[in-house]
């Protein structure tokens, strides 16, 4: 069975953790352990988010002074290399007899996508309301509420094609675990003189992972994050976790547009075409595949099944 495992940016760098290499390394080691548990039983392609990391590099670029800040497409490429490098090392430790390779991946987006006029993708660290207001005035950034905090948001156009798909397929056919489409991939559009050029955006990792899974003919799309599944009435006394749902039923439920919303939509889109999609916590990867944890979206489900959340 071919499983596309998508590691959320917040699973690789937890909320309110310092944005430093040591914390990222520790979290990537934990992620590699979960991915390895899946890879021992199935063929695996790994994707990952980059929301916290791309925001940090954007901040560093802004603070450098003396030159124009790096564009987001270049910063996305930097995060693909940075996170891919650490993931490769940790996966090689967890799977010593397996070859692992990172592919810098470009994804084609529509330059006329309405997302460019309506930023929704959170990047970077969390801020207080006062700091978010100050930065919005000083730098012209857009912000959105993220729980009790605020985060910068940028355009997130839908991906339509994976440029390096043939290379990814060739590596996978050779038995190599491929890390690709990091951070949703590097957003590109057709250039006026031919070829491709980058654009100022961050592609949603979940939509890019669903596109990749569909193009590869994957059996399962596994979206791993820092929560146990898709919650209904999140944060209230009546909150519940969706255990199983069909695509139409889960799409009818309300989810935050900048976080769980894209995961649910990506899962529903993949399941509509006959695959199985699941959302859940990084440490539950193997249990999610067995249907014992997380949220599973499949066309064979009937409506929505809700369960109480775990209480730690």
CSV table of C-alpha atoms in Angstrom, one decimal:
chain,number,residue,atom,x,y,z
A,1,UNK,CA,0.0,0.0,0.0
A,2,UNK,CA,1.3,3.5,-0.9
A,3,UNK,CA,0.9,6.1,1.8
A,4,UNK,CA,1.6,9.8,1.4
A,5,UNK,CA,2.5,11.0,4.9
A,6,UNK,CA,2.1,14.7,5.3
A,7,UNK,CA,3.8,16.2,8.4
A,8,UNK,CA,2.3,19.4,9.6
A,9,UNK,CA,4.5,22.4,10.3
A,10,UNK,CA,3.2,22.6,13.9
A,11,UNK,CA,4.0,18.9,14.4
A,12,UNK,CA,7.6,19.7,13.5
A,13,UNK,CA,7.7,22.8,15.7
A,14,UNK,CA,5.2,23.0,18.4
A,15,UNK,CA,3.2,26.1,19.4
A,16,UNK,CA,5.1,28.5,21.7
A,17,UNK,CA,8.4,26.6,21.3
A,18,UNK,CA,11.5,28.6,20.5
A,19,UNK,CA,12.2,28.7,16.8
A,20,UNK,CA,15.6,27.1,17.1
A,21,UNK,CA,17.5,24.2,15.5
A,22,UNK,CA,17.6,22.1,18.7
A,23,UNK,CA,13.8,22.1,19.2
A,24,UNK,CA,13.2,21.4,15.5
A,25,UNK,CA,15.7,18.5,15.5
A,26,UNK,CA,14.0,16.9,18.6
A,27,UNK,CA,10.6,17.2,16.9
A,28,UNK,CA,11.9,15.8,13.6
A,29,UNK,CA,13.3,12.9,15.4
A,30,UNK,CA,9.9,12.2,16.9
A,31,UNK,CA,8.3,12.6,13.4
A,32,UNK,CA,10.8,10.2,11.9
A,33,UNK,CA,9.9,7.5,14.5
A,34,UNK,CA,6.2,7.8,13.5
A,35,UNK,CA,7.0,7.8,9.7
A,36,UNK,CA,9.3,4.8,10.1
A,37,UNK,CA,6.6,2.8,11.9
A,38,UNK,CA,4.4,3.3,8.7
A,39,UNK,CA,7.3,2.8,6.3
A,40,UNK,CA,8.2,-0.7,7.7
A,41,UNK,CA,4.8,-1.9,6.6
A,42,UNK,CA,4.0,0.2,3.5
A,43,UNK,CA,5.6,2.2,0.7
A,44,UNK,CA,5.9,5.9,1.9
A,45,UNK,CA,6.3,9.3,0.3
A,46,UNK,CA,6.8,12.1,2.9
A,47,UNK,CA,5.7,15.7,2.6
A,48,UNK,CA,5.9,18.4,5.3
A,49,UNK,CA,4.7,21.8,6.3
A,50,UNK,CA,6.8,24.9,6.8
A,51,UNK,CA,4.5,27.5,8.3
A,52,UNK,CA,6.6,28.3,11.4
A,53,UNK,CA,9.9,28.0,9.6
A,54,UNK,CA,9.0,30.1,6.5
A,55,UNK,CA,7.7,32.8,8.8
A,56,UNK,CA,11.0,32.8,10.8
A,57,UNK,CA,13.1,33.1,7.7
A,58,UNK,CA,10.9,35.9,6.4
A,59,UNK,CA,11.4,37.7,9.7
A,60,UNK,CA,15.2,37.2,9.5
A,61,UNK,CA,15.2,38.5,5.9
A,62,UNK,CA,13.2,41.6,6.9
A,63,UNK,CA,15.6,42.3,9.8
A,64,UNK,CA,18.8,41.9,7.7
A,65,UNK,CA,18.6,45.4,6.2
A,66,UNK,CA,20.6,46.7,3.3
A,67,UNK,CA,18.7,44.8,0.6
A,68,UNK,CA,15.2,43.8,-0.4
A,69,UNK,CA,13.7,40.9,1.7
A,70,UNK,CA,13.9,37.5,0.1
A,71,UNK,CA,10.6,36.6,-1.8
A,72,UNK,CA,8.4,33.9,-0.3
A,73,UNK,CA,9.1,31.4,-3.1
A,74,UNK,CA,12.8,31.5,-2.4
A,75,UNK,CA,12.2,31.2,1.3
A,76,UNK,CA,10.0,28.2,0.6
A,77,UNK,CA,12.8,26.6,-1.2
A,78,UNK,CA,15.1,27.3,1.7
A,79,UNK,CA,12.8,25.6,4.1
A,80,UNK,CA,12.4,22.5,1.8
A,81,UNK,CA,16.2,22.1,2.0
A,82,UNK,CA,16.5,22.8,5.7
A,83,UNK,CA,13.7,20.5,6.9
A,84,UNK,CA,14.4,17.9,4.2
A,85,UNK,CA,18.0,17.7,5.4
A,86,UNK,CA,17.1,17.0,9.0
A,87,UNK,CA,14.3,14.6,8.1
A,88,UNK,CA,16.7,12.7,5.9
A,89,UNK,CA,19.2,12.2,8.7
A,90,UNK,CA,16.5,11.1,11.2
A,91,UNK,CA,14.8,8.8,8.8
A,92,UNK,CA,18.1,7.2,7.9
A,93,UNK,CA,18.7,6.5,11.6
A,94,UNK,CA,15.2,5.1,12.0
A,95,UNK,CA,15.3,3.1,8.8
A,96,UNK,CA,19.0,2.1,8.5
A,97,UNK,CA,18.6,-0.2,5.5
A,98,UNK,CA,16.5,2.4,3.5
A,99,UNK,CA,17.7,5.1,1.0
A,100,UNK,CA,16.1,8.5,1.6
A,101,UNK,CA,16.2,11.5,-0.8
A,102,UNK,CA,14.8,15.0,-0.7
A,103,UNK,CA,13.4,16.6,-3.9
A,104,UNK,CA,13.1,20.4,-4.1
A,105,UNK,CA,9.6,20.5,-5.6
A,106,UNK,CA,7.9,23.2,-7.6
A,107,UNK,CA,4.1,23.4,-7.8
A,108,UNK,CA,2.2,25.3,-10.5
A,109,UNK,CA,-0.5,27.7,-9.3
A,110,UNK,CA,-2.9,30.0,-11.2
A,111,UNK,CA,-1.7,33.6,-11.2
A,112,UNK,CA,-5.4,34.7,-11.2
A,113,UNK,CA,-6.3,32.6,-8.1
A,114,UNK,CA,-8.6,34.6,-5.8
A,115,UNK,CA,-6.3,33.6,-2.9
A,116,UNK,CA,-3.8,36.3,-3.9
A,117,UNK,CA,-6.4,38.9,-2.8
A,118,UNK,CA,-7.5,37.1,0.4
A,119,UNK,CA,-4.5,35.8,2.5
A,120,UNK,CA,-5.4,32.9,4.8
A,121,UNK,CA,-2.2,30.8,5.2
A,122,UNK,CA,-0.6,31.3,8.7
A,123,UNK,CA,3.2,31.5,8.8
A,124,UNK,CA,5.7,32.3,11.5
A,125,UNK,CA,5.4,32.6,15.2
A,126,UNK,CA,2.3,33.6,17.2
A,127,UNK,CA,1.8,37.2,18.4
A,128,UNK,CA,-0.3,39.0,20.9
A,129,UNK,CA,-3.1,41.2,19.6
A,130,UNK,CA,-1.1,44.3,20.4
A,131,UNK,CA,2.1,43.0,18.6
A,132,UNK,CA,0.0,41.9,15.6
A,133,UNK,CA,-1.5,45.4,15.3
A,134,UNK,CA,1.9,47.0,15.5
A,135,UNK,CA,3.4,44.8,12.8
A,136,UNK,CA,0.4,45.1,10.5
A,137,UNK,CA,0.9,48.9,10.6
A,138,UNK,CA,4.7,48.8,10.3
A,139,UNK,CA,5.1,46.2,7.6
A,140,UNK,CA,1.8,46.0,5.9
A,141,UNK,CA,1.3,42.3,6.9
A,142,UNK,CA,-2.1,40.7,7.2
A,143,UNK,CA,-2.9,38.8,10.4
A,144,UNK,CA,-5.5,36.3,11.5
A,145,UNK,CA,-6.7,35.0,14.8
A,146,UNK,CA,-5.2,31.6,15.8
A,147,UNK,CA,-6.8,30.5,19.0
A,148,UNK,CA,-5.9,33.0,21.7
A,149,UNK,CA,-3.0,34.3,19.5
A,150,UNK,CA,-2.5,36.0,16.2
A,151,UNK,CA,-0.3,34.9,13.2
A,152,UNK,CA,0.8,36.5,10.0
A,153,UNK,CA,-1.2,35.2,7.0
A,154,UNK,CA,-0.2,35.2,3.3
A,155,UNK,CA,-1.8,34.1,0.0
A,156,UNK,CA,-2.3,30.4,-0.4
A,157,UNK,CA,-3.3,29.5,-4.0
A,158,UNK,CA,-4.4,26.0,-4.9
A,159,UNK,CA,-1.7,23.8,-6.6
A,160,UNK,CA,-2.5,22.4,-10.0
A,161,UNK,CA,0.6,20.4,-11.1
A,162,UNK,CA,3.8,19.0,-9.5
A,163,UNK,CA,6.7,19.9,-11.7
A,164,UNK,CA,9.1,17.2,-10.4
A,165,UNK,CA,6.5,14.4,-10.5
A,166,UNK,CA,8.4,12.2,-12.9
A,167,UNK,CA,11.6,12.4,-10.7
A,168,UNK,CA,9.6,11.6,-7.6
A,169,UNK,CA,8.0,8.6,-9.3
A,170,UNK,CA,11.4,7.3,-10.5
A,171,UNK,CA,13.0,7.6,-7.1
A,172,UNK,CA,10.0,5.8,-5.5
A,173,UNK,CA,10.1,3.0,-8.1
A,174,UNK,CA,13.8,2.5,-7.1
A,175,UNK,CA,12.7,1.8,-3.5
A,176,UNK,CA,13.8,5.2,-2.1
A,177,UNK,CA,11.7,7.0,0.5
A,178,UNK,CA,11.2,10.5,-1.0
A,179,UNK,CA,10.7,13.7,0.9
A,180,UNK,CA,9.1,16.2,-1.4
A,181,UNK,CA,6.5,19.0,-1.8
A,182,UNK,CA,7.9,20.5,1.4
A,183,UNK,CA,5.8,23.4,2.7
A,184,UNK,CA,3.4,22.8,-0.2
A,185,UNK,CA,6.2,23.1,-2.7
A,186,UNK,CA,7.7,26.2,-4.3
A,187,UNK,CA,4.8,28.2,-5.9
A,188,UNK,CA,5.5,29.0,-9.6
A,189,UNK,CA,3.5,30.2,-12.6
A,190,UNK,CA,4.3,30.2,-16.3
A,191,UNK,CA,6.8,33.0,-17.1
A,192,UNK,CA,6.0,35.4,-20.0
A,193,UNK,CA,9.1,34.3,-22.0
A,194,UNK,CA,8.6,30.6,-21.3
A,195,UNK,CA,9.6,28.4,-18.3
A,196,UNK,CA,8.4,29.1,-14.8
A,197,UNK,CA,8.8,31.9,-12.2
A,198,UNK,CA,8.1,32.1,-8.5
A,199,UNK,CA,5.3,34.0,-6.9
A,200,UNK,CA,4.8,35.7,-3.5
A,201,UNK,CA,2.7,33.0,-1.8
A,202,UNK,CA,2.9,29.8,0.4
A,203,UNK,CA,1.0,26.8,-1.0
A,204,UNK,CA,-1.0,24.9,1.5
A,205,UNK,CA,0.9,21.6,2.3
A,206,UNK,CA,-2.3,19.6,2.7
A,207,UNK,CA,-3.7,20.6,-0.8
A,208,UNK,CA,-0.3,19.9,-2.3
A,209,UNK,CA,-0.1,16.6,-0.6
A,210,UNK,CA,-3.5,15.6,-1.8
A,211,UNK,CA,-2.6,16.5,-5.4
A,212,UNK,CA,0.7,14.6,-5.1
A,213,UNK,CA,-1.1,11.5,-3.6
A,214,UNK,CA,-3.6,11.6,-6.4
A,215,UNK,CA,-0.9,11.9,-9.1
A,216,UNK,CA,1.1,9.0,-7.6
A,217,UNK,CA,-2.0,6.8,-7.3
A,218,UNK,CA,-1.6,6.5,-3.5
A,219,UNK,CA,-4.0,4.4,-1.5
A,220,UNK,CA,-3.9,6.6,1.7
A,221,UNK,CA,-3.3,10.3,2.4
A,222,UNK,CA,-2.2,10.6,6.0
A,223,UNK,CA,-2.3,14.2,7.4
A,224,UNK,CA,-0.4,14.3,10.7
A,225,UNK,CA,-0.5,17.3,13.0
A,226,UNK,CA,-0.4,18.3,16.7
A,227,UNK,CA,-4.1,17.5,17.5
A,228,UNK,CA,-5.8,14.1,17.6
A,229,UNK,CA,-8.2,14.7,14.7
A,230,UNK,CA,-10.8,17.1,13.3
A,231,UNK,CA,-12.8,18.6,16.2
A,232,UNK,CA,-16.4,19.7,16.2
A,233,UNK,CA,-17.0,22.6,18.6
A,234,UNK,CA,-13.3,22.8,19.4
A,235,UNK,CA,-12.5,24.4,22.8
A,236,UNK,CA,-16.1,24.1,24.1
A,237,UNK,CA,-17.4,21.8,26.8
A,238,UNK,CA,-19.2,19.8,24.1
A,239,UNK,CA,-16.2,19.3,21.8
A,240,UNK,CA,-16.0,16.0,19.9
A,241,UNK,CA,-13.6,14.4,17.4
A,242,UNK,CA,-14.8,13.2,14.0
A,243,UNK,CA,-13.7,9.6,13.9
A,244,UNK,CA,-15.1,8.7,10.5
A,245,UNK,CA,-17.0,10.6,7.8
A,246,UNK,CA,-17.8,10.6,4.1
A,247,UNK,CA,-16.5,13.6,2.1
A,248,UNK,CA,-19.8,15.4,1.7
A,249,UNK,CA,-20.7,15.1,5.4
A,250,UNK,CA,-17.4,16.4,6.7
A,251,UNK,CA,-17.4,19.3,4.3
A,252,UNK,CA,-20.7,20.4,5.7
A,253,UNK,CA,-19.1,20.9,9.2
A,254,UNK,CA,-17.4,24.2,10.1
A,255,UNK,CA,-13.6,24.2,10.5
A,256,UNK,CA,-11.1,27.1,10.8
A,257,UNK,CA,-10.0,28.2,7.3
A,258,UNK,CA,-6.3,28.7,8.2
A,259,UNK,CA,-5.7,25.4,10.1
A,260,UNK,CA,-8.0,22.4,10.1
A,261,UNK,CA,-10.2,23.7,7.2
A,262,UNK,CA,-7.5,22.9,4.5
A,263,UNK,CA,-6.8,19.5,6.0
A,264,UNK,CA,-10.5,18.6,5.9
A,265,UNK,CA,-10.9,19.9,2.4
A,266,UNK,CA,-7.8,18.1,1.2
A,267,UNK,CA,-8.9,14.8,2.8
A,268,UNK,CA,-12.4,15.1,1.3
A,269,UNK,CA,-11.0,15.9,-2.1
A,270,UNK,CA,-8.8,12.8,-2.0
A,271,UNK,CA,-11.5,10.5,-0.6
A,272,UNK,CA,-14.0,11.7,-3.3
A,273,UNK,CA,-11.7,10.1,-5.9
A,274,UNK,CA,-11.7,6.8,-4.1
A,275,UNK,CA,-8.7,7.0,-1.7
A,276,UNK,CA,-8.7,6.9,2.0
A,277,UNK,CA,-7.6,10.1,3.9
A,278,UNK,CA,-7.0,10.5,7.6
A,279,UNK,CA,-6.1,13.3,9.9
A,280,UNK,CA,-4.6,13.0,13.4
A,281,UNK,CA,-1.7,13.3,15.8
A,282,UNK,CA,1.8,12.6,14.8
A,283,UNK,CA,2.4,10.0,17.5
A,284,UNK,CA,-0.8,8.1,16.5
A,285,UNK,CA,0.3,7.5,12.9
A,286,UNK,CA,0.1,3.7,13.0
A,287,UNK,CA,-3.1,3.6,15.0
A,288,UNK,CA,-4.8,6.1,12.6
A,289,UNK,CA,-4.0,3.7,9.7
A,290,UNK,CA,-5.8,1.0,11.6
A,291,UNK,CA,-8.8,3.2,12.2
A,292,UNK,CA,-8.2,3.3,15.9
A,293,UNK,CA,-7.5,7.0,16.2
A,294,UNK,CA,-7.8,10.3,14.3
A,295,UNK,CA,-10.3,11.2,11.7
A,296,UNK,CA,-10.8,9.0,8.6
A,297,UNK,CA,-12.5,10.3,5.5
A,298,UNK,CA,-13.7,7.7,3.0
A,299,UNK,CA,-16.4,7.5,0.4
A,300,UNK,CA,-17.6,4.2,2.0
A,301,UNK,CA,-18.5,6.0,5.3
A,302,UNK,CA,-22.1,7.0,6.0
A,303,UNK,CA,-22.5,10.4,7.6
A,304,UNK,CA,-20.4,11.5,10.5
A,305,UNK,CA,-19.3,9.4,13.5
A,306,UNK,CA,-18.3,11.5,16.6
A,307,UNK,CA,-16.3,10.4,19.6
A,308,UNK,CA,-15.2,12.2,22.8
A,309,UNK,CA,-11.7,13.6,22.7
A,310,UNK,CA,-8.9,12.0,24.7
A,311,UNK,CA,-8.3,13.6,28.1
A,312,UNK,CA,-4.6,13.8,29.0
